[in-house]
Amino acid sequence: MALGTRPPAASSTTSLRSLRSSRHRSSTARSSCRPIRRRRRTSRTGRAGRRATSVPLFVSEERPVPYAIELTGITKRFPGVVANEQVSLAVEVGEIHAICGENGAGKSTLMKILYGMQPADEGAIRVFDKEVHLGSPTDAIAAGIGMVHQHFMLADQLTVLENVILGAEPTRSAGRIDFARARAHLREVGQAYGLTVDPDDRVETLEVGERQRVEIIKVLFRGARILILDEPTAVLVPQEVEELFRNLRGLKSAGTTIIFIDHKLDEVLEVADTITVLRQGRSVATVKPGDVTAPDLAELMIGSELPTAQTIGVTVTDEVALEVKGLTVVEEDGRVVVDDVSLRVRRGEVLGIAGVEGNGQAELIAAIIGTAAATAGTILFLGEDVTHATVRHRREAGIGYIPHDRHREGLLLQAPLWESAALGHQTRAPFAKGLFVDRAGARERTEWVRREFDVRTPSVEVATHALSGGNQQKLIVGRELAAEPAVLLAAHPTRGIDVGAQAAVWDDMRAARAAGLATLLVSADLDELIGLSDTIAVMMRGRLVAMLDPATLTARELGAHMTGAGVRGDSR
């Protein structure tokens, strides 16, 4: 269809529908779901080998307690949605307990309740055998619970020590910060748990894995004995994941209880002692890793087999849709964040961009879409020089954009769904008639996107924030593909979504590729990059340092290239 017109007729959407037909799942839990198994054991905190420390981080030894956390009958309702329904969960002291489930299953809500960010409507919480009321994160911290969020909350310009003590500064009698005491306590925490950091390093100089370590130390510094991790491996390369898992096992050995949310089932099976699966707000199974496989977990979570990113067949043409020549982007502080980058993306091709976060991938995408100014170089779209064109011109010309942060750039969270579906396309039909908003056309287009891209919502009038992360992402993908762009800039298109929504996005991107779409794909999911890309470019310190063939590449080898340990590939 022409850019900005109504959605294609049924005959021209057959391929997308056929790809999606297998994704519509029953809303009822399957008979294979197992009930929660609760087996009381003695505390693990008294095991041999635990190192003594003066840091007040371990479970009191006045008497053993069977569980670090007991949630009983937790229910949380939002308007029109029951996020958690009679959820019960028992986490043993000193174990690594994984929480799995598709987006909208209630994982994040449950953890927010446990960390005092949201109140439960019903149910009880016991921490170390004591019933508690967690009305705020301050209450949770006082109870010994700490949380490391998926998006790090560190101040780049401050040192490690300054970040760790921020909000919990030890003071002298005169009210001045006692940095000597803070430094000593930080050293104690690091030694107790084997987490080494230089307290004087500025956070802006740290790699992603090191920043995560600082976040973990920050909650341990506050006395956390229970650690909640929200998708801790989302931005890590394989080598950093291995280091994280070593750290988690060390924390476990020291008596810390760890609860983590993860969508990567192979990682869950590798590191967890126990796995609880949530589905449609209910706990449907608690299993041991030795008793299940990744496909078993996928079946429990979404009722279908584990998806794969593998793309079969070659669809690349000779027509160049996007070409970047010598692109350089310099920040206001003089830092070169994109350094003389040249690349081409042809119709029917997916060019993957790999790199440890902070190496220029985000700035490259921003320069191409126009939200960051190019200091030097040229950007050609279908032969037209758009280097200095407005964002609106690039969007109207046919550049689609899936932003890396859907909440900040991709959606209007407080607005109804049909307004979010218009974002970036609001100047064209069917969202506009001349200078005015076409509300009827916008609702009709959004309804089509909802139906064709399996966005699960009762109405297009629902507020965008009420949708799960996976459904929000499917809305964005559907919005962009419905406009039939010639080039799609896809930044982390499946970050933070479950395997079911991930499969849907992959299907949509494969179908668009087969139809001739040129895609520039940035992702921290190395299996996704290898599976979807025709070629992978590696960025380091703002430069392209390798061009690799995904057909001959493993995730570990790609991770080595990203960290500078790989061999330079063929130039493109």
mmCIF file of C-alpha atoms in Angstrom, residues 86-417:
data_model
loop_
_atom_site.group_PDB
_atom_site.id
_atom_site.type_symbol
_atom_site.label_atom_id
_atom_site.label_comp_id
_atom_site.label_asym_id
_atom_site.label_seq_id
_atom_site.Cartn_x
_atom_site.Cartn_y
_atom_site.Cartn_z
ATOM 1 C CA GLN A 86 -3.839 -15.623 44.634
ATOM 2 C CA VAL A 87 -0.104 -15.998 43.976
ATOM 3 C CA SER A 88 1.828 -17.980 46.552
ATOM 4 C CA LEU A 89 5.596 -18.266 46.471
ATOM 5 C CA ALA A 90 8.161 -19.672 48.886
ATOM 6 C CA VAL A 91 11.867 -18.877 48.490
ATOM 7 C CA GLU A 92 14.383 -20.732 50.619
ATOM 8 C CA VAL A 93 17.206 -18.985 52.399
ATOM 9 C CA GLY A 94 20.352 -18.898 50.293
ATOM 10 C CA GLU A 95 18.818 -20.119 47.041
ATOM 11 C CA ILE A 96 18.669 -18.624 43.554
ATOM 12 C CA HIS A 97 14.992 -18.540 42.601
ATOM 13 C CA ALA A 98 13.967 -17.616 39.049
ATOM 14 C CA ILE A 99 10.577 -16.148 38.118
ATOM 15 C CA CYS A 100 9.516 -16.846 34.518
ATOM 16 C CA GLY A 101 6.428 -16.022 32.519
ATOM 17 C CA GLU A 102 5.285 -14.215 29.418
ATOM 18 C CA ASN A 103 4.735 -10.462 29.454
ATOM 19 C CA GLY A 104 1.572 -9.686 31.357
ATOM 20 C CA ALA A 105 1.934 -12.801 33.513
ATOM 21 C CA GLY A 106 2.434 -10.656 36.623
ATOM 22 C CA LYS A 107 6.169 -11.095 37.302
ATOM 23 C CA SER A 108 7.077 -7.427 37.522
ATOM 24 C CA THR A 109 3.987 -6.573 39.550
ATOM 25 C CA LEU A 110 4.807 -9.324 42.041
ATOM 26 C CA MET A 111 8.380 -8.066 42.442
ATOM 27 C CA LYS A 112 7.170 -4.463 42.811
ATOM 28 C CA ILE A 113 4.897 -5.631 45.617
ATOM 29 C CA LEU A 114 7.810 -7.429 47.262
ATOM 30 C CA TYR A 115 9.984 -4.313 46.988
ATOM 31 C CA GLY A 116 7.266 -2.033 48.352
ATOM 32 C CA MET A 117 6.692 -0.154 45.099
ATOM 33 C CA GLN A 118 3.041 -1.219 44.871
ATOM 34 C CA PRO A 119 0.645 -2.423 47.577
ATOM 35 C CA ALA A 120 -1.068 -5.789 47.284
ATOM 36 C CA ASP A 121 -4.863 -5.785 47.452
ATOM 37 C CA GLU A 122 -4.903 -9.149 49.216
ATOM 38 C CA GLY A 123 -2.441 -11.591 50.695
ATOM 39 C CA ALA A 124 0.430 -11.712 53.161
ATOM 40 C CA ILE A 125 4.210 -11.353 52.993
ATOM 41 C CA ARG A 126 6.608 -12.991 55.424
ATOM 42 C CA VAL A 127 10.323 -12.177 55.421
ATOM 43 C CA PHE A 128 12.519 -14.533 57.424
ATOM 44 C CA ASP A 129 9.419 -15.935 59.132
ATOM 45 C CA LYS A 130 8.112 -12.508 60.171
ATOM 46 C CA GLU A 131 4.996 -10.980 58.616
ATOM 47 C CA VAL A 132 5.788 -7.548 57.202
ATOM 48 C CA HIS A 133 3.977 -4.623 55.610
ATOM 49 C CA LEU A 134 6.017 -3.226 52.720
ATOM 50 C CA GLY A 135 4.504 0.154 51.973
ATOM 51 C CA SER A 136 7.580 1.590 50.279
ATOM 52 C CA PRO A 137 11.080 0.627 49.090
ATOM 53 C CA THR A 138 12.331 2.067 52.385
ATOM 54 C CA ASP A 139 10.292 -0.578 54.223
ATOM 55 C CA ALA A 140 11.705 -3.276 51.940
ATOM 56 C CA ILE A 141 15.285 -2.129 52.512
ATOM 57 C CA ALA A 142 14.674 -2.124 56.262
ATOM 58 C CA ALA A 143 13.451 -5.724 55.935
ATOM 59 C CA GLY A 144 16.679 -6.686 54.151
ATOM 60 C CA ILE A 145 15.387 -6.635 50.563
ATOM 61 C CA GLY A 146 17.273 -4.900 47.748
ATOM 62 C CA MET A 147 16.473 -4.612 44.052
ATOM 63 C CA VAL A 148 18.655 -4.128 40.972
ATOM 64 C CA HIS A 149 16.546 -2.788 38.133
ATOM 65 C CA GLN A 150 17.016 -3.675 34.480
ATOM 66 C CA HIS A 151 17.901 -0.063 33.682
ATOM 67 C CA PHE A 152 20.772 0.919 35.949
ATOM 68 C CA MET A 153 20.241 3.863 38.282
ATOM 69 C CA LEU A 154 23.762 5.243 38.508
ATOM 70 C CA ALA A 155 25.086 8.781 38.131
ATOM 71 C CA ASP A 156 27.739 8.613 35.409
ATOM 72 C CA GLN A 157 29.708 11.633 36.628
ATOM 73 C CA LEU A 158 30.111 10.304 40.174
ATOM 74 C CA THR A 159 32.620 7.753 41.412
ATOM 75 C CA VAL A 160 31.736 4.203 42.381
ATOM 76 C CA LEU A 161 31.927 5.102 46.072
ATOM 77 C CA GLU A 162 29.728 8.180 45.645
ATOM 78 C CA ASN A 163 27.117 6.137 43.772
ATOM 79 C CA VAL A 164 27.121 3.348 46.339
ATOM 80 C CA ILE A 165 26.560 5.625 49.329
ATOM 81 C CA LEU A 166 24.118 8.005 47.612
ATOM 82 C CA GLY A 167 21.089 8.235 49.881
ATOM 83 C CA ALA A 168 22.758 6.151 52.597
ATOM 84 C CA GLU A 169 25.750 8.325 53.451
ATOM 85 C CA PRO A 170 27.445 7.579 56.787
ATOM 86 C CA THR A 171 27.974 10.844 58.638
ATOM 87 C CA ARG A 172 30.081 12.237 61.429
ATOM 88 C CA SER A 173 28.661 14.037 64.411
ATOM 89 C CA ALA A 174 28.744 17.351 62.557
ATOM 90 C CA GLY A 175 26.649 15.897 59.740
ATOM 91 C CA ARG A 176 29.521 15.686 57.276
ATOM 92 C CA ILE A 177 29.866 12.545 55.167
ATOM 93 C CA ASP A 178 32.306 10.078 56.682
ATOM 94 C CA PHE A 179 34.026 8.904 53.502
ATOM 95 C CA ALA A 180 36.617 6.891 55.413
ATOM 96 C CA ARG A 181 33.922 4.802 57.085
ATOM 97 C CA ALA A 182 32.041 4.458 53.794
ATOM 98 C CA ARG A 183 35.190 3.301 52.027
ATOM 99 C CA ALA A 184 35.912 0.758 54.753
ATOM 100 C CA HIS A 185 32.362 -0.606 54.632
ATOM 101 C CA LEU A 186 32.511 -0.829 50.838
ATOM 102 C CA ARG A 187 35.744 -2.803 51.149
ATOM 103 C CA GLU A 188 34.095 -5.152 53.676
ATOM 104 C CA VAL A 189 31.156 -5.786 51.357
ATOM 105 C CA GLY A 190 33.433 -6.422 48.391
ATOM 106 C CA GLN A 191 35.604 -8.851 50.329
ATOM 107 C CA ALA A 192 32.635 -10.669 51.865
ATOM 108 C CA TYR A 193 31.073 -11.368 48.490
ATOM 109 C CA GLY A 194 34.043 -11.411 46.139
ATOM 110 C CA LEU A 195 32.812 -8.322 44.277
ATOM 111 C CA THR A 196 35.838 -6.189 43.540
ATOM 112 C CA VAL A 197 35.520 -2.587 42.377
ATOM 113 C CA ASP A 198 37.730 0.470 42.483
ATOM 114 C CA PRO A 199 35.819 2.966 44.629
ATOM 115 C CA ASP A 200 37.474 5.902 42.874
ATOM 116 C CA ASP A 201 36.569 4.928 39.295
ATOM 117 C CA ARG A 202 34.032 7.182 37.619
ATOM 118 C CA VAL A 203 30.968 5.211 36.575
ATOM 119 C CA GLU A 204 31.101 6.661 33.049
ATOM 120 C CA THR A 205 34.374 4.757 32.477
ATOM 121 C CA LEU A 206 32.949 1.360 33.470
ATOM 122 C CA GLU A 207 31.786 -1.409 31.156
ATOM 123 C CA VAL A 208 28.179 -2.587 31.396
ATOM 124 C CA GLY A 209 29.036 -5.648 33.481
ATOM 125 C CA GLU A 210 31.034 -3.518 35.911
ATOM 126 C CA ARG A 211 28.137 -1.081 36.282
ATOM 127 C CA GLN A 212 25.857 -3.955 37.148
ATOM 128 C CA ARG A 213 28.347 -5.077 39.792
ATOM 129 C CA VAL A 214 28.198 -1.586 41.306
ATOM 130 C CA GLU A 215 24.389 -1.813 41.418
ATOM 131 C CA ILE A 216 24.614 -5.128 43.264
ATOM 132 C CA ILE A 217 27.175 -3.744 45.710
ATOM 133 C CA LYS A 218 24.941 -0.719 46.287
ATOM 134 C CA VAL A 219 22.075 -2.845 47.625
ATOM 135 C CA LEU A 220 24.416 -5.075 49.644
ATOM 136 C CA PHE A 221 25.964 -1.946 51.168
ATOM 137 C CA ARG A 222 22.500 -1.156 52.555
ATOM 138 C CA GLY A 223 22.326 -4.519 54.284
ATOM 139 C CA ALA A 224 20.298 -6.515 51.776
ATOM 140 C CA ARG A 225 20.032 -10.221 52.506
ATOM 141 C CA ILE A 226 17.512 -10.771 49.719
ATOM 142 C CA LEU A 227 18.426 -9.558 46.246
ATOM 143 C CA ILE A 228 15.871 -9.041 43.449
ATOM 144 C CA LEU A 229 17.313 -8.835 39.923
ATOM 145 C CA ASP A 230 15.157 -7.702 36.998
ATOM 146 C CA GLU A 231 16.449 -9.289 33.777
ATOM 147 C CA PRO A 232 20.094 -9.066 34.868
ATOM 148 C CA THR A 233 21.572 -10.419 31.614
ATOM 149 C CA ALA A 234 19.583 -8.254 29.179
ATOM 150 C CA VAL A 235 22.527 -5.998 28.271
ATOM 151 C CA LEU A 236 25.445 -8.374 28.865
ATOM 152 C CA VAL A 237 27.626 -10.229 26.369
ATOM 153 C CA PRO A 238 28.195 -13.966 27.059
ATOM 154 C CA GLN A 239 31.482 -13.386 28.868
ATOM 155 C CA GLU A 240 29.809 -10.856 31.179
ATOM 156 C CA VAL A 241 26.924 -13.265 31.777
ATOM 157 C CA GLU A 242 29.419 -15.892 32.935
ATOM 158 C CA GLU A 243 30.989 -13.362 35.307
ATOM 159 C CA LEU A 244 27.549 -12.397 36.649
ATOM 160 C CA PHE A 245 26.663 -16.030 37.288
ATOM 161 C CA ARG A 246 29.946 -16.525 39.157
ATOM 162 C CA ASN A 247 29.046 -13.518 41.291
ATOM 163 C CA LEU A 248 25.542 -14.841 41.951
ATOM 164 C CA ARG A 249 26.903 -18.207 43.027
ATOM 165 C CA GLY A 250 29.335 -16.412 45.324
ATOM 166 C CA LEU A 251 26.495 -14.408 46.840
ATOM 167 C CA LYS A 252 24.522 -17.606 47.312
ATOM 168 C CA SER A 253 27.478 -19.256 49.068
ATOM 169 C CA ALA A 254 27.618 -16.290 51.427
ATOM 170 C CA GLY A 255 23.973 -16.823 52.383
ATOM 171 C CA THR A 256 22.264 -14.250 50.170
ATOM 172 C CA THR A 257 18.870 -15.164 48.749
ATOM 173 C CA ILE A 258 18.441 -14.188 45.103
ATOM 174 C CA ILE A 259 15.209 -13.774 43.140
ATOM 175 C CA PHE A 260 15.520 -12.909 39.490
ATOM 176 C CA ILE A 261 13.263 -12.363 36.508
ATOM 177 C CA ASP A 262 14.582 -13.630 33.195
ATOM 178 C CA HIS A 263 13.213 -14.456 29.758
ATOM 179 C CA LYS A 264 16.300 -16.385 28.614
ATOM 180 C CA LEU A 265 15.348 -19.900 29.562
ATOM 181 C CA ASP A 266 18.752 -21.489 28.986
ATOM 182 C CA GLU A 267 20.242 -19.032 31.484
ATOM 183 C CA VAL A 268 17.485 -19.743 33.984
ATOM 184 C CA LEU A 269 18.201 -23.455 33.776
ATOM 185 C CA GLU A 270 21.922 -22.870 34.213
ATOM 186 C CA VAL A 271 21.941 -20.748 37.349
ATOM 187 C CA ALA A 272 18.639 -21.212 39.226
ATOM 188 C CA ASP A 273 18.032 -23.640 42.076
ATOM 189 C CA THR A 274 14.261 -23.324 41.718
ATOM 190 C CA ILE A 275 12.023 -21.910 38.985
ATOM 191 C CA THR A 276 8.500 -20.572 39.435
ATOM 192 C CA VAL A 277 6.364 -19.993 36.344
ATOM 193 C CA LEU A 278 3.603 -17.389 36.309
ATOM 194 C CA ARG A 279 0.863 -17.439 33.710
ATOM 195 C CA GLN A 280 -2.011 -14.974 33.426
ATOM 196 C CA GLY A 281 -1.352 -13.683 36.926
ATOM 197 C CA ARG A 282 -1.254 -17.088 38.616
ATOM 198 C CA SER A 283 1.604 -19.311 39.735
ATOM 199 C CA VAL A 284 1.196 -22.463 37.650
ATOM 200 C CA ALA A 285 4.367 -24.392 38.448
ATOM 201 C CA THR A 286 7.414 -24.501 40.675
ATOM 202 C CA VAL A 287 10.077 -26.832 39.322
ATOM 203 C CA LYS A 288 13.721 -27.781 39.682
ATOM 204 C CA PRO A 289 16.034 -27.195 36.685
ATOM 205 C CA GLY A 290 16.984 -30.854 36.563
ATOM 206 C CA ASP A 291 13.355 -31.835 36.010
ATOM 207 C CA VAL A 292 12.600 -29.628 32.983
ATOM 208 C CA THR A 293 14.026 -28.435 29.678
ATOM 209 C CA ALA A 294 13.780 -25.036 27.991
ATOM 210 C CA PRO A 295 10.916 -26.290 25.772
ATOM 211 C CA ASP A 296 9.126 -27.516 28.913
ATOM 212 C CA LEU A 297 9.386 -24.049 30.445
ATOM 213 C CA ALA A 298 8.201 -22.420 27.224
ATOM 214 C CA GLU A 299 5.191 -24.737 27.220
ATOM 215 C CA LEU A 300 4.380 -23.783 30.802
ATOM 216 C CA MET A 301 4.811 -20.074 30.044
ATOM 217 C CA ILE A 302 3.055 -19.673 26.714
ATOM 218 C CA GLY A 303 1.599 -23.015 25.703
ATOM 219 C CA SER A 304 3.806 -23.461 22.638
ATOM 220 C CA GLU A 305 7.288 -24.536 21.645
ATOM 221 C CA LEU A 306 10.406 -22.430 22.166
ATOM 222 C CA PRO A 307 10.837 -19.935 19.287
ATOM 223 C CA THR A 308 14.026 -19.539 17.280
ATOM 224 C CA ALA A 309 15.390 -16.459 15.550
ATOM 225 C CA GLN A 310 16.800 -18.494 12.666
ATOM 226 C CA THR A 311 15.947 -17.107 9.234
ATOM 227 C CA ILE A 312 16.016 -19.427 6.219
ATOM 228 C CA GLY A 313 16.492 -18.238 2.664
ATOM 229 C CA VAL A 314 18.174 -15.269 1.011
ATOM 230 C CA THR A 315 16.073 -12.230 0.119
ATOM 231 C CA VAL A 316 18.814 -9.624 -0.343
ATOM 232 C CA THR A 317 18.561 -7.622 -3.574
ATOM 233 C CA ASP A 318 21.047 -5.338 -5.319
ATOM 234 C CA GLU A 319 19.059 -2.172 -4.563
ATOM 235 C CA VAL A 320 20.628 -0.095 -1.797
ATOM 236 C CA ALA A 321 17.920 1.413 0.408
ATOM 237 C CA LEU A 322 20.138 3.041 3.046
ATOM 238 C CA GLU A 323 23.749 4.154 2.702
ATOM 239 C CA VAL A 324 25.888 5.870 5.312
ATOM 240 C CA LYS A 325 29.231 7.369 4.271
ATOM 241 C CA GLY A 326 31.864 8.541 6.746
ATOM 242 C CA LEU A 327 29.291 9.389 9.414
ATOM 243 C CA THR A 328 30.703 11.098 12.490
ATOM 244 C CA VAL A 329 28.776 12.329 15.516
ATOM 245 C CA VAL A 330 30.445 14.474 18.178
ATOM 246 C CA GLU A 331 28.725 15.216 21.486
ATOM 247 C CA GLU A 332 28.583 18.714 22.973
ATOM 248 C CA ASP A 333 31.363 17.792 25.399
ATOM 249 C CA GLY A 334 33.635 16.908 22.480
ATOM 250 C CA ARG A 335 33.343 13.118 22.708
ATOM 251 C CA VAL A 336 33.280 11.328 19.348
ATOM 252 C CA VAL A 337 30.473 8.785 19.721
ATOM 253 C CA VAL A 338 30.210 7.745 16.049
ATOM 254 C CA ASP A 339 33.529 7.767 14.234
ATOM 255 C CA ASP A 340 33.697 7.637 10.428
ATOM 256 C CA VAL A 341 31.086 4.903 9.990
ATOM 257 C CA SER A 342 30.174 3.676 6.507
ATOM 258 C CA LEU A 343 27.601 0.984 5.738
ATOM 259 C CA ARG A 344 24.947 -0.045 3.227
ATOM 260 C CA VAL A 345 21.650 -1.853 3.718
ATOM 261 C CA ARG A 346 19.920 -3.307 0.662
ATOM 262 C CA ARG A 347 16.286 -4.181 0.161
ATOM 263 C CA GLY A 348 15.461 -7.555 1.666
ATOM 264 C CA GLU A 349 18.514 -7.407 3.935
ATOM 265 C CA VAL A 350 18.924 -7.310 7.699
ATOM 266 C CA LEU A 351 22.215 -5.715 8.737
ATOM 267 C CA GLY A 352 22.850 -6.391 12.412
ATOM 268 C CA ILE A 353 24.846 -4.023 14.600
ATOM 269 C CA ALA A 354 26.559 -5.712 17.548
ATOM 270 C CA GLY A 355 28.446 -4.026 20.347
ATOM 271 C CA VAL A 356 28.664 -3.653 24.082
ATOM 272 C CA GLU A 357 26.202 -0.939 25.074
ATOM 273 C CA GLY A 358 27.673 2.544 25.002
ATOM 274 C CA ASN A 359 29.853 2.014 21.936
ATOM 275 C CA GLY A 360 27.914 4.241 19.561
ATOM 276 C CA GLN A 361 25.030 2.042 18.410
ATOM 277 C CA ALA A 362 22.341 4.288 19.901
ATOM 278 C CA GLU A 363 23.965 7.417 18.492
ATOM 279 C CA LEU A 364 24.253 5.823 15.043
ATOM 280 C CA ILE A 365 20.520 5.101 14.981
ATOM 281 C CA ALA A 366 19.764 8.594 16.324
ATOM 282 C CA ALA A 367 21.803 10.211 13.557
ATOM 283 C CA ILE A 368 20.065 8.179 10.847
ATOM 284 C CA ILE A 369 16.563 8.969 12.127
ATOM 285 C CA GLY A 370 17.548 12.604 12.717
ATOM 286 C CA THR A 371 17.301 13.043 16.483
ATOM 287 C CA ALA A 372 21.090 13.571 16.641
ATOM 288 C CA ALA A 373 23.002 15.844 14.282
ATOM 289 C CA ALA A 374 25.716 14.437 12.045
ATOM 290 C CA THR A 375 29.000 16.297 12.508
ATOM 291 C CA ALA A 376 30.381 14.895 9.265
ATOM 292 C CA GLY A 377 29.438 12.371 6.608
ATOM 293 C CA THR A 378 26.425 11.623 4.451
ATOM 294 C CA ILE A 379 23.176 9.673 4.914
ATOM 295 C CA LEU A 380 21.435 8.531 1.731
ATOM 296 C CA PHE A 381 17.898 7.125 1.744
ATOM 297 C CA LEU A 382 16.849 5.609 -1.595
ATOM 298 C CA GLY A 383 19.500 7.812 -3.181
ATOM 299 C CA GLU A 384 18.280 11.031 -1.529
ATOM 300 C CA ASP A 385 20.648 12.927 0.756
ATOM 301 C CA VAL A 386 18.769 13.237 4.055
ATOM 302 C CA THR A 387 21.784 14.134 6.209
ATOM 303 C CA HIS A 388 20.275 17.459 7.241
ATOM 304 C CA ALA A 389 16.595 16.622 6.740
ATOM 305 C CA THR A 390 14.117 16.864 9.602
ATOM 306 C CA VAL A 391 12.889 13.818 11.487
ATOM 307 C CA ARG A 392 9.450 14.426 10.004
ATOM 308 C CA HIS A 393 10.818 14.410 6.448
ATOM 309 C CA ARG A 394 12.695 11.143 7.028
ATOM 310 C CA ARG A 395 9.666 9.501 8.595
ATOM 311 C CA GLU A 396 7.325 10.640 5.830
ATOM 312 C CA ALA A 397 9.844 9.534 3.200
ATOM 313 C CA GLY A 398 9.646 5.963 4.503
ATOM 314 C CA ILE A 399 12.039 5.317 7.397
ATOM 315 C CA GLY A 400 10.438 3.219 10.135
ATOM 316 C CA TYR A 401 11.741 3.368 13.684
ATOM 317 C CA ILE A 402 11.497 0.961 16.614
ATOM 318 C CA PRO A 403 13.202 2.869 19.468
ATOM 319 C CA HIS A 404 15.351 1.173 22.082
ATOM 320 C CA ASP A 405 13.277 2.643 24.937
ATOM 321 C CA ARG A 406 9.605 2.173 24.154
ATOM 322 C CA HIS A 407 8.456 4.152 27.185
ATOM 323 C CA ARG A 408 10.518 7.270 26.538
ATOM 324 C CA GLU A 409 10.463 7.366 22.746
ATOM 325 C CA GLY A 410 7.915 4.933 21.400
ATOM 326 C CA LEU A 411 4.641 5.424 23.246
ATOM 327 C CA LEU A 412 2.321 7.904 24.922
ATOM 328 C CA LEU A 413 1.805 5.923 28.104
ATOM 329 C CA GLN A 414 -1.072 7.931 29.544
ATOM 330 C CA ALA A 415 -2.887 8.236 26.202
ATOM 331 C CA PRO A 416 -5.287 5.711 24.639
ATOM 332 C CA LEU A 417 -3.841 3.096 22.349
#
